[in-house]
CSV table of C-alpha atoms in Angstrom, one decimal:
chain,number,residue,atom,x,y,z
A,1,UNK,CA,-34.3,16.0,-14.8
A,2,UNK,CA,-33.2,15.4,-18.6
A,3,UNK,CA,-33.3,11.8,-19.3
A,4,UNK,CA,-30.3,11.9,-21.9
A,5,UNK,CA,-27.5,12.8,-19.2
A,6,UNK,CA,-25.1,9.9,-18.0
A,7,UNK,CA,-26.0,8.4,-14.7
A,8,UNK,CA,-23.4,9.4,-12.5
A,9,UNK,CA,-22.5,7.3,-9.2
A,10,UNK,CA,-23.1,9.7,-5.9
A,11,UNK,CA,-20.3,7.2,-4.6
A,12,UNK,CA,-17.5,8.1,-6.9
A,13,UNK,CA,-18.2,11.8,-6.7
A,14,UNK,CA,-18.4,11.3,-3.0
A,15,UNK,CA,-15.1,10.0,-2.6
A,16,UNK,CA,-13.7,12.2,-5.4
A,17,UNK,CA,-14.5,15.4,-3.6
A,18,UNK,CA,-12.9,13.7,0.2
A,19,UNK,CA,-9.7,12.9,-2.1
A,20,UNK,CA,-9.7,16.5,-3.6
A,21,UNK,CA,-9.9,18.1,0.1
A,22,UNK,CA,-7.2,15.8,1.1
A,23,UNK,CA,-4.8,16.8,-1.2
A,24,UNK,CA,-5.7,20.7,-1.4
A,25,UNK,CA,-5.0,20.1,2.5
A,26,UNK,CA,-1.8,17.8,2.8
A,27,UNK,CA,-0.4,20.5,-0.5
A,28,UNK,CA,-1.4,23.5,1.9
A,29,UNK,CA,0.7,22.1,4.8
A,30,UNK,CA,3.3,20.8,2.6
A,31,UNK,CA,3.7,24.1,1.3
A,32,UNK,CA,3.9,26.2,4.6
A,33,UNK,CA,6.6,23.3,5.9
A,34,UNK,CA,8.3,23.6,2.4
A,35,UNK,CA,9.0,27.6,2.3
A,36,UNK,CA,8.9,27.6,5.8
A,37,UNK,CA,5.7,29.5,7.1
A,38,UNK,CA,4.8,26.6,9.4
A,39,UNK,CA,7.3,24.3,11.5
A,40,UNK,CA,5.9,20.8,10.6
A,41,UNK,CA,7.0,17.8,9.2
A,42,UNK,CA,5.2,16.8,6.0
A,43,UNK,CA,7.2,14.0,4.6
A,44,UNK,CA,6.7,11.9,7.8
A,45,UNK,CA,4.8,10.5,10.2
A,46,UNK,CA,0.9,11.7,10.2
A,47,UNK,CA,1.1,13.5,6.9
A,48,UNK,CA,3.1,11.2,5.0
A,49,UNK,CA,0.7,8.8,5.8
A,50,UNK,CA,-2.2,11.6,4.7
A,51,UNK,CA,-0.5,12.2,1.2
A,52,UNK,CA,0.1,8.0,1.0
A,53,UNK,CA,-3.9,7.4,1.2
A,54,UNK,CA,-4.7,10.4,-0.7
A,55,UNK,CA,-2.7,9.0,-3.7
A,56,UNK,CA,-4.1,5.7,-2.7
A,57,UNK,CA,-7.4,7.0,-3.0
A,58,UNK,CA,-6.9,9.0,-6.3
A,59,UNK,CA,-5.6,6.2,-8.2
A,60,UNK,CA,-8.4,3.5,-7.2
A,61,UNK,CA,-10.6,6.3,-8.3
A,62,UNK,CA,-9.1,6.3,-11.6
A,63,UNK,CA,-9.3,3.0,-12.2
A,64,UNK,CA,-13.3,2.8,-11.3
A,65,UNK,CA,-13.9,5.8,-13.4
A,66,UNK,CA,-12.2,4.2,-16.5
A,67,UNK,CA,-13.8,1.2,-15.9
A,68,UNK,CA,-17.1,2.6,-15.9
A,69,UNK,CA,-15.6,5.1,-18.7
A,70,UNK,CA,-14.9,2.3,-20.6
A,71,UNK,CA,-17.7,-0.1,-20.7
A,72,UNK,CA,-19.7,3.3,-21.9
A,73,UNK,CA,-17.6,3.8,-24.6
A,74,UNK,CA,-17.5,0.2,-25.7
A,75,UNK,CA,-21.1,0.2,-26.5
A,76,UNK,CA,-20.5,3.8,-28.4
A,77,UNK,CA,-17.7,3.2,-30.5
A,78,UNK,CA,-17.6,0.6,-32.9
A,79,UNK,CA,-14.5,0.7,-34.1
A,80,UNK,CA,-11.8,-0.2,-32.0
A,81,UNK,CA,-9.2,2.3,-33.3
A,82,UNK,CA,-11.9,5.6,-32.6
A,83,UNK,CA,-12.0,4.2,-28.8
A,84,UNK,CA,-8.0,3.7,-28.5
A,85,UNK,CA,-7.6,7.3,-30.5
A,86,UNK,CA,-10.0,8.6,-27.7
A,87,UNK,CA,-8.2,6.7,-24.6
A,88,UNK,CA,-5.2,7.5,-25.9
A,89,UNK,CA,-5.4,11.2,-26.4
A,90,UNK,CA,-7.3,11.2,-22.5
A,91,UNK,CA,-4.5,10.0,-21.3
A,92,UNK,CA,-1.9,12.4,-23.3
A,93,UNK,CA,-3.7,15.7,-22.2
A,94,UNK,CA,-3.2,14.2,-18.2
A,95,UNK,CA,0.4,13.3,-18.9
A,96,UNK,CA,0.7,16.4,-20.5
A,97,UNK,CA,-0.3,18.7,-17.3
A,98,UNK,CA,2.0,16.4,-15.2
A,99,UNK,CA,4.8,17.7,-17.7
A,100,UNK,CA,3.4,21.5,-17.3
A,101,UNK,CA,3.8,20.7,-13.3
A,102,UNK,CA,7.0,19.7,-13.7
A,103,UNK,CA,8.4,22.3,-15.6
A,104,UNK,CA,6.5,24.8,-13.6
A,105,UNK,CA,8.1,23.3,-10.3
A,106,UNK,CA,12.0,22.8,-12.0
A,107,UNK,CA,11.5,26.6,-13.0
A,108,UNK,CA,10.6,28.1,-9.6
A,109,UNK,CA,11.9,25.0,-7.2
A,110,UNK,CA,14.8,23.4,-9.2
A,111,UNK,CA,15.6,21.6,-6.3
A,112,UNK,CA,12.9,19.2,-5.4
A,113,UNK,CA,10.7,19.8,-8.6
A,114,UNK,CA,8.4,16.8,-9.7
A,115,UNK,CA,9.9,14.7,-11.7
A,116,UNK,CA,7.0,11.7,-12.1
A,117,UNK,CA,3.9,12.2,-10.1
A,118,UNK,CA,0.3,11.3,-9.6
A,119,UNK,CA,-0.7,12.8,-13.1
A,120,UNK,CA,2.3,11.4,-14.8
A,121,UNK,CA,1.3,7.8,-13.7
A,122,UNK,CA,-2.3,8.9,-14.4
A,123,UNK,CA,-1.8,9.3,-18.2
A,124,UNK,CA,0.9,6.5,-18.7
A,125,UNK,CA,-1.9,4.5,-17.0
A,126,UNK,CA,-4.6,5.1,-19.6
């Protein structure tokens, strides 16, 4: 095992990849309701909960891997502006797919196209 790469936490990863299946899931289901395949109601009961703590989930994530993220880069950069360019621009390119997504979903849904979601608040957040 190479010495030189980051340590990584097995926990965060863990937890990552549950969060990931969760939302490829709830987005499956929501999908078949939305064009409708499959007679179920996403935006309630069970799965709204589902989609409510897979959010939940994603966004404490975020804020323990920039956390850990940035105590790294605090000992790395030395100036202060390098590490807010770098921050800065993170958080751009995420706010930046979250503006792909919506113009994606406003092109083929317009109705109920994503005006401000996970990845938006994602890379304001940063």
């Amino acid at each position: 095992m190479d010495r030189n790469l980051p340590k990584r936490f097995w926990e965060v990863d863990f937890l990552r990849g549950i969060a990931i299946i969760m939302m490829v899931l709830y987005h499956l289901i929501y999908n078949l309701s939305y064009f409708g395949a499959y007679n179920i109601k996403a935006n309630s009961g069970f799965w709204l909960y589902f989609a409510r703590t897979t959010a939940t989930i994603f966004i404490f994530l975020v804020g323990v891997s920039l956390t850990l993220s940035f105590s790294k880069a605090m000992k790395k950069f030395k100036n202060e502006k390098e590490l807010f360019l770098k921050y800065l621009q993170r958080g751009l390119k995420i706010f930046s797919w979250g503006l792909i997504i919506t113009l994606v979903t406003w092109v083929f849904l317009r109705e109920g196209y994503v005006v401000f979601g996970i990845l938006h608040l994602i890379g304001i957040s940063i």
